[in-house]
Short mmCIF file of C-alpha atoms in Angstrom, two decimals:
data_model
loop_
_atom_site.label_atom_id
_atom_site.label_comp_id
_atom_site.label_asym_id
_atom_site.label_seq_id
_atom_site.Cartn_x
_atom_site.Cartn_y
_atom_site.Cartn_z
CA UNK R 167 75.28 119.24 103.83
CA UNK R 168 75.47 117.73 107.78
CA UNK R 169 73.83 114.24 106.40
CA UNK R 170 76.17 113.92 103.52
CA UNK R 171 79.21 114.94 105.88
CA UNK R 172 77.41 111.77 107.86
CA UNK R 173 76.81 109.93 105.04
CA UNK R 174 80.44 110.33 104.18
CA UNK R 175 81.70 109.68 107.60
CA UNK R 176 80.23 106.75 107.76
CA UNK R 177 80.81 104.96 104.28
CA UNK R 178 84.71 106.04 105.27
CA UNK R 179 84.50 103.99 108.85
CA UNK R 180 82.44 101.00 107.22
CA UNK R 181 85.58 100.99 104.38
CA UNK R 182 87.96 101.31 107.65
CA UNK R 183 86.16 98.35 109.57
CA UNK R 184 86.66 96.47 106.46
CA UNK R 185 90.27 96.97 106.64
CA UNK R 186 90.62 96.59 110.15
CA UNK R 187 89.41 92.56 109.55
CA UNK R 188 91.00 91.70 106.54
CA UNK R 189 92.69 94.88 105.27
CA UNK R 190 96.05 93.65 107.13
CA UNK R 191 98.78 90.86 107.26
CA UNK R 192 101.27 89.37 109.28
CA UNK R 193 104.15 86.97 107.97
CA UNK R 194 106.59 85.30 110.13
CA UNK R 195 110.34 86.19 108.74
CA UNK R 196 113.78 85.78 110.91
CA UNK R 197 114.57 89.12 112.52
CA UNK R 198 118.36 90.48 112.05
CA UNK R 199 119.67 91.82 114.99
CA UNK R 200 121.51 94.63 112.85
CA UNK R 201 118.06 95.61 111.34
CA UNK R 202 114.97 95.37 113.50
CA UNK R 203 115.95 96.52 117.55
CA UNK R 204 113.78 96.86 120.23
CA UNK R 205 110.22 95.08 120.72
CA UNK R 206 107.91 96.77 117.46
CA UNK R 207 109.35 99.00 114.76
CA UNK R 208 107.56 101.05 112.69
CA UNK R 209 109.39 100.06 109.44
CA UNK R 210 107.41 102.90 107.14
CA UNK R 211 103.67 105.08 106.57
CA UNK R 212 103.08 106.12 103.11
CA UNK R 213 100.26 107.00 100.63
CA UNK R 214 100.50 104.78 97.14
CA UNK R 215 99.78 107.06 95.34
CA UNK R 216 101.01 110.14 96.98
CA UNK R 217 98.78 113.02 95.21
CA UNK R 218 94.93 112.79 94.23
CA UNK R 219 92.82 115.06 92.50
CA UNK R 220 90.78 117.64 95.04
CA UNK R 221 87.72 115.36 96.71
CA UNK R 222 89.60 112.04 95.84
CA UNK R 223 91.17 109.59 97.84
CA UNK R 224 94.44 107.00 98.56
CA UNK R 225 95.61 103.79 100.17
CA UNK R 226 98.22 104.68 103.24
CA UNK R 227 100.14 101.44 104.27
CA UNK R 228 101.57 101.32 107.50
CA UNK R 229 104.38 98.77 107.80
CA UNK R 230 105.46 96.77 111.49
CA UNK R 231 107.98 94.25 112.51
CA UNK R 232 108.10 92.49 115.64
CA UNK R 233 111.91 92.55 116.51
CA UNK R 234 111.20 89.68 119.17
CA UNK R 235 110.95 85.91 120.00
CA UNK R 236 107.81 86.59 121.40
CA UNK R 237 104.04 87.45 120.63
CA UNK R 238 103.48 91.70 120.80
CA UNK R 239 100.38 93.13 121.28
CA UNK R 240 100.31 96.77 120.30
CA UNK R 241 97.99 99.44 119.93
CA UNK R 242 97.93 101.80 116.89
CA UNK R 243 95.98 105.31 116.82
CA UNK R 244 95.50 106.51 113.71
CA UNK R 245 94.43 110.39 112.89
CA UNK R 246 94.55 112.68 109.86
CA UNK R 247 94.53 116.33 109.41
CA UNK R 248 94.01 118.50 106.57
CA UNK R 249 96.00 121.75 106.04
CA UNK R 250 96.52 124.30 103.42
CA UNK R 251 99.71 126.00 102.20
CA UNK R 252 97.09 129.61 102.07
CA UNK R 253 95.26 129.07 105.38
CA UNK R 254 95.93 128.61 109.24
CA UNK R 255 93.73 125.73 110.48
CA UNK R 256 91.36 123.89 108.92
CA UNK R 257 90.78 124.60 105.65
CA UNK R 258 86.68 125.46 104.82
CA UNK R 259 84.84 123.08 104.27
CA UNK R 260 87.14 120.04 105.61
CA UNK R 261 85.85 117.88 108.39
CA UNK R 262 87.91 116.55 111.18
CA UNK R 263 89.01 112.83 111.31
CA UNK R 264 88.66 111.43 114.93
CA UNK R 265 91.30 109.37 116.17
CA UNK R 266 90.83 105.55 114.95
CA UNK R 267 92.52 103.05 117.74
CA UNK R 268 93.35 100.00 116.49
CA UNK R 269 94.82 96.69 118.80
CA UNK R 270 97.47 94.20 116.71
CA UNK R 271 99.16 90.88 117.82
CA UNK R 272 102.40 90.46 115.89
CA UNK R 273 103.74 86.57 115.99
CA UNK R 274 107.52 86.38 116.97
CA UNK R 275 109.15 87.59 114.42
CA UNK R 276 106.48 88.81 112.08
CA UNK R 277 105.84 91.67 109.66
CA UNK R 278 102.27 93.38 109.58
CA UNK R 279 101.09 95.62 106.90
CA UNK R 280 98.32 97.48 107.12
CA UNK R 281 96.32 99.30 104.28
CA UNK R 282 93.63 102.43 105.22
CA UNK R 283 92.22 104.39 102.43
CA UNK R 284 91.69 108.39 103.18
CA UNK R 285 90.68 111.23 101.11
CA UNK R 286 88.78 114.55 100.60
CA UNK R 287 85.76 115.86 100.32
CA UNK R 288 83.23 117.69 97.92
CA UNK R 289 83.92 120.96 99.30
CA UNK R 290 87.46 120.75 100.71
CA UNK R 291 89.98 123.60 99.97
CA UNK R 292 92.80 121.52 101.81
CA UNK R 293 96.07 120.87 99.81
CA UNK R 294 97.34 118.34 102.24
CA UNK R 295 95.88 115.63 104.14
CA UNK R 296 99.02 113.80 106.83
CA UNK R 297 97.91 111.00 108.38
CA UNK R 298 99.84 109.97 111.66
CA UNK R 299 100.16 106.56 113.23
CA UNK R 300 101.63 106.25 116.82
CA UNK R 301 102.47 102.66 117.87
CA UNK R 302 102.28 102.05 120.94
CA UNK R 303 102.53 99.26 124.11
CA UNK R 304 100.91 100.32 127.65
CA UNK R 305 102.14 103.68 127.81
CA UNK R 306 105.02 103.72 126.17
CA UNK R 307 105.42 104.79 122.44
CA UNK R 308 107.49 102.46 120.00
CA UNK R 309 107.08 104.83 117.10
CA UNK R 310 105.69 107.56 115.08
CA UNK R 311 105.09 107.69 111.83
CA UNK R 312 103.43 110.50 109.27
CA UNK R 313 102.32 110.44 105.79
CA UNK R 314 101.13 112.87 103.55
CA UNK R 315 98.61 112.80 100.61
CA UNK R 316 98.29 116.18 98.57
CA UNK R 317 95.23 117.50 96.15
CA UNK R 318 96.35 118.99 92.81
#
């Protein structure tokens, strides 16, 4: 069971690496001051689709906009936690995802998307799976954002 976990663990952070070099994008566009404020904004985070059967898996997009003139470079940690509507905790069987950190340089004025996949597991009671982003510069936080991904 502990080498499959492994085996799992690591097909999931190969797919992630994969991601992390090509799995993203970043467009110049004009910023409006009414709608983009401040240096980054975290313009969304959300599972396409939303719901998977129990042991599958989805795509979560997390959407950026640089709101400046200028080249940002941000940091991005990215973690995900299963949870059951029955059960405090961890639900059996469900491992824990260790926080991915990820750096980004948004052009002036640029969007970035960026596409992860996450999922269950063959033994996972969880009914939920959120996956949180926090955006960040230094240390101060530009944004939070949480998605969730249900089994049924």
């Amino acid at each position: 069971m502990l080498r499959r976990l492994i085996a799992v663990m690591t097909t999931a952070a190969a797919g992630t690496a994969v991601l992390l070099t090509g799995g993203s994008t970043a467009s110049a566009a004009a910023a409006h001051p009414a709608t983009c404020s401040g240096t980054v904004q975290v313009r969304g985070l959300a599972f396409d689709p939303n719901e998977a059967p129990p042991g599958g898996s989805s795509d979560v997009t997390l959407k950026l906009r640089n709101c400046t003139g200028l080249s940002q470079t941000v940091s991005e940690t990215w973690y995900g936690r299963f949870s059951s509507a029955t059960a405090p905790g961890i639900p059996a069987g469900c491992p824990v995802y260790d926080p991915i950190l990820i750096q980004a340089t948004l052009p002036p004025h640029a969007r970035l998307s960026r596409t992860a996949p996450y999922g269950s597991f063959p033994g996972c009671t969880a009914d939920r799976l959120t996956v949180t982003v926090t955006v960040s510069q230094g240390a101060t936080t530009l944004g939070t954002a949480n998605a969730d991904l249900t089994f049924a």
